[in-house]
Amino acid sequence: MVIIVVLFLISTYLITFNLAKMSDPYIKEVLSLQGNVSRGYEIFQINCAACHGQFADGIVGPSLEDVSHRKSRISLIEQVISGKTPPMPKFQPDPQAMADLLVYLENLSKN
């Protein structure tokens, strides 16, 4: 019974936490836009490839292959804009550019 209560509390916390993030105007706008994979690739090459590799397979930064299977859309957006994981810089592209980058990241997969 204790395990069930703990699991319930954890799931309630996670749901509440994600709902609070969804109220962020920037995240809300990004999620409302349709991204373009080609533009996302260009944004990635300009801003991310130096650390994550030209093919997102990792250099200084980790590999981003299958990253959308490890992180939610909200977590991916926050990772990009927060700067909370040095040496990754804080980067806040305009909402359309972030939507483009997001759809590119979601299409990365291991070959």
PDB file of C-alpha atoms in Angstrom:
ATOM      1  CA  MET A   1       0.000   0.000   0.000  1.00  0.00           C
ATOM      2  CA  VAL A   2       2.839   2.386   0.822  1.00  0.00           C
ATOM      3  CA  ILE A   3       4.381   1.790  -2.599  1.00  0.00           C
ATOM      4  CA  ILE A   4       1.100   2.665  -4.296  1.00  0.00           C
ATOM      5  CA  VAL A   5       0.815   5.895  -2.311  1.00  0.00           C
ATOM      6  CA  VAL A   6       4.421   6.836  -3.109  1.00  0.00           C
ATOM      7  CA  LEU A   7       3.898   6.129  -6.817  1.00  0.00           C
ATOM      8  CA  PHE A   8       0.710   8.182  -6.778  1.00  0.00           C
ATOM      9  CA  LEU A   9       2.471  11.111  -5.127  1.00  0.00           C
ATOM     10  CA  ILE A  10       5.370  10.959  -7.575  1.00  0.00           C
ATOM     11  CA  SER A  11       3.068  10.816 -10.602  1.00  0.00           C
ATOM     12  CA  THR A  12       0.950  13.680  -9.232  1.00  0.00           C
ATOM     13  CA  TYR A  13       4.094  15.767  -8.732  1.00  0.00           C
ATOM     14  CA  LEU A  14       5.351  15.034 -12.256  1.00  0.00           C
ATOM     15  CA  ILE A  15       1.997  15.898 -13.835  1.00  0.00           C
ATOM     16  CA  THR A  16       1.761  19.148 -11.861  1.00  0.00           C
ATOM     17  CA  PHE A  17       5.377  20.006 -12.671  1.00  0.00           C
ATOM     18  CA  ASN A  18       4.842  19.495 -16.424  1.00  0.00           C
ATOM     19  CA  LEU A  19       1.557  21.430 -16.414  1.00  0.00           C
ATOM     20  CA  ALA A  20       3.335  24.351 -14.781  1.00  0.00           C
ATOM     21  CA  LYS A  21       5.991  24.275 -17.497  1.00  0.00           C
ATOM     22  CA  MET A  22       3.315  24.166 -20.192  1.00  0.00           C
ATOM     23  CA  SER A  23       2.029  27.510 -18.901  1.00  0.00           C
ATOM     24  CA  ASP A  24       5.343  29.169 -19.819  1.00  0.00           C
ATOM     25  CA  PRO A  25       4.444  31.467 -22.757  1.00  0.00           C
ATOM     26  CA  TYR A  26       7.618  30.670 -24.707  1.00  0.00           C
ATOM     27  CA  ILE A  27       7.190  26.889 -24.385  1.00  0.00           C
ATOM     28  CA  LYS A  28       3.502  27.171 -25.155  1.00  0.00           C
ATOM     29  CA  GLU A  29       4.224  29.103 -28.342  1.00  0.00           C
ATOM     30  CA  VAL A  30       6.974  26.705 -29.461  1.00  0.00           C
ATOM     31  CA  LEU A  31       4.681  23.715 -28.951  1.00  0.00           C
ATOM     32  CA  SER A  32       1.924  25.405 -30.968  1.00  0.00           C
ATOM     33  CA  LEU A  33       4.143  25.830 -34.040  1.00  0.00           C
ATOM     34  CA  GLN A  34       4.955  23.342 -36.755  1.00  0.00           C
ATOM     35  CA  GLY A  35       8.682  22.903 -37.134  1.00  0.00           C
ATOM     36  CA  ASN A  36      10.635  22.472 -40.345  1.00  0.00           C
ATOM     37  CA  VAL A  37      13.278  19.713 -40.258  1.00  0.00           C
ATOM     38  CA  SER A  38      15.509  21.375 -42.891  1.00  0.00           C
ATOM     39  CA  ARG A  39      15.580  24.673 -41.028  1.00  0.00           C
ATOM     40  CA  GLY A  40      16.128  22.757 -37.777  1.00  0.00           C
ATOM     41  CA  TYR A  41      19.141  21.038 -39.344  1.00  0.00           C
ATOM     42  CA  GLU A  42      20.562  24.440 -40.351  1.00  0.00           C
ATOM     43  CA  ILE A  43      20.030  25.836 -36.839  1.00  0.00           C
ATOM     44  CA  PHE A  44      21.684  22.731 -35.376  1.00  0.00           C
ATOM     45  CA  GLN A  45      24.715  23.040 -37.673  1.00  0.00           C
ATOM     46  CA  ILE A  46      25.207  26.708 -36.773  1.00  0.00           C
ATOM     47  CA  ASN A  47      24.603  26.484 -33.007  1.00  0.00           C
ATOM     48  CA  CYS A  48      25.035  22.895 -31.828  1.00  0.00           C
ATOM     49  CA  ALA A  49      27.265  20.843 -34.137  1.00  0.00           C
ATOM     50  CA  ALA A  50      30.549  22.172 -32.729  1.00  0.00           C
ATOM     51  CA  CYS A  51      29.879  20.314 -29.470  1.00  0.00           C
ATOM     52  CA  HIS A  52      27.329  17.656 -30.403  1.00  0.00           C
ATOM     53  CA  GLY A  53      28.932  16.712 -33.734  1.00  0.00           C
ATOM     54  CA  GLN A  54      27.929  17.364 -37.313  1.00  0.00           C
ATOM     55  CA  PHE A  55      25.720  14.281 -37.197  1.00  0.00           C
ATOM     56  CA  ALA A  56      24.662  14.763 -33.532  1.00  0.00           C
ATOM     57  CA  ASP A  57      26.767  11.763 -32.537  1.00  0.00           C
ATOM     58  CA  GLY A  58      28.597  13.618 -29.782  1.00  0.00           C
ATOM     59  CA  ILE A  59      31.977  15.314 -29.418  1.00  0.00           C
ATOM     60  CA  VAL A  60      32.247  17.544 -26.327  1.00  0.00           C
ATOM     61  CA  GLY A  61      28.507  17.335 -25.761  1.00  0.00           C
ATOM     62  CA  PRO A  62      26.684  14.012 -25.653  1.00  0.00           C
ATOM     63  CA  SER A  63      25.238  12.198 -28.625  1.00  0.00           C
ATOM     64  CA  LEU A  64      21.723  13.370 -29.429  1.00  0.00           C
ATOM     65  CA  GLU A  65      20.745  10.267 -31.377  1.00  0.00           C
ATOM     66  CA  ASP A  66      17.302   9.144 -30.182  1.00  0.00           C
ATOM     67  CA  VAL A  67      17.219  12.072 -27.736  1.00  0.00           C
ATOM     68  CA  SER A  68      13.443  12.402 -28.124  1.00  0.00           C
ATOM     69  CA  HIS A  69      13.104   8.892 -26.679  1.00  0.00           C
ATOM     70  CA  ARG A  70      14.963  10.022 -23.553  1.00  0.00           C
ATOM     71  CA  LYS A  71      13.487  13.500 -23.115  1.00  0.00           C
ATOM     72  CA  SER A  72      10.044  15.007 -23.558  1.00  0.00           C
ATOM     73  CA  ARG A  73       9.435  17.934 -25.904  1.00  0.00           C
ATOM     74  CA  ILE A  74       9.302  20.270 -22.907  1.00  0.00           C
ATOM     75  CA  SER A  75      12.548  18.871 -21.498  1.00  0.00           C
ATOM     76  CA  LEU A  76      14.283  19.315 -24.849  1.00  0.00           C
ATOM     77  CA  ILE A  77      13.167  22.929 -25.056  1.00  0.00           C
ATOM     78  CA  GLU A  78      14.272  23.612 -21.487  1.00  0.00           C
ATOM     79  CA  GLN A  79      17.625  21.925 -22.079  1.00  0.00           C
ATOM     80  CA  VAL A  80      18.305  24.230 -25.010  1.00  0.00           C
ATOM     81  CA  ILE A  81      17.180  27.476 -23.373  1.00  0.00           C
ATOM     82  CA  SER A  82      18.284  26.991 -19.760  1.00  0.00           C
ATOM     83  CA  GLY A  83      22.066  26.874 -19.856  1.00  0.00           C
ATOM     84  CA  LYS A  84      21.851  24.761 -16.690  1.00  0.00           C
ATOM     85  CA  THR A  85      24.210  22.043 -17.904  1.00  0.00           C
ATOM     86  CA  PRO A  86      27.637  23.615 -18.457  1.00  0.00           C
ATOM     87  CA  PRO A  87      29.408  23.881 -20.757  1.00  0.00           C
ATOM     88  CA  MET A  88      26.212  24.173 -22.824  1.00  0.00           C
ATOM     89  CA  PRO A  89      25.417  27.858 -23.202  1.00  0.00           C
ATOM     90  CA  LYS A  90      22.043  29.443 -22.648  1.00  0.00           C
ATOM     91  CA  PHE A  91      20.423  29.737 -26.059  1.00  0.00           C
ATOM     92  CA  GLN A  92      16.910  31.053 -26.671  1.00  0.00           C
ATOM     93  CA  PRO A  93      16.050  31.157 -30.338  1.00  0.00           C
ATOM     94  CA  ASP A  94      12.826  32.749 -31.490  1.00  0.00           C
ATOM     95  CA  PRO A  95       9.857  30.347 -31.080  1.00  0.00           C
ATOM     96  CA  GLN A  96       9.782  29.294 -34.757  1.00  0.00           C
ATOM     97  CA  ALA A  97      13.504  28.523 -34.775  1.00  0.00           C
ATOM     98  CA  MET A  98      13.085  26.489 -31.572  1.00  0.00           C
ATOM     99  CA  ALA A  99      10.158  24.583 -33.151  1.00  0.00           C
ATOM    100  CA  ASP A 100      12.367  23.871 -36.173  1.00  0.00           C
ATOM    101  CA  LEU A 101      15.247  22.675 -33.973  1.00  0.00           C
ATOM    102  CA  LEU A 102      12.860  20.581 -31.888  1.00  0.00           C
ATOM    103  CA  VAL A 103      11.460  18.735 -34.906  1.00  0.00           C
ATOM    104  CA  TYR A 104      15.022  18.138 -36.153  1.00  0.00           C
ATOM    105  CA  LEU A 105      16.037  16.679 -32.772  1.00  0.00           C
ATOM    106  CA  GLU A 106      12.942  14.488 -32.748  1.00  0.00           C
ATOM    107  CA  ASN A 107      13.954  13.062 -36.112  1.00  0.00           C
ATOM    108  CA  LEU A 108      17.458  12.040 -35.043  1.00  0.00           C
ATOM    109  CA  SER A 109      17.890   8.295 -34.776  1.00  0.00           C
ATOM    110  CA  LYS A 110      20.717   5.825 -34.586  1.00  0.00           C
ATOM    111  CA  ASN A 111      21.696   4.414 -37.943  1.00  0.00           C
TER     112      ASN A 111
END
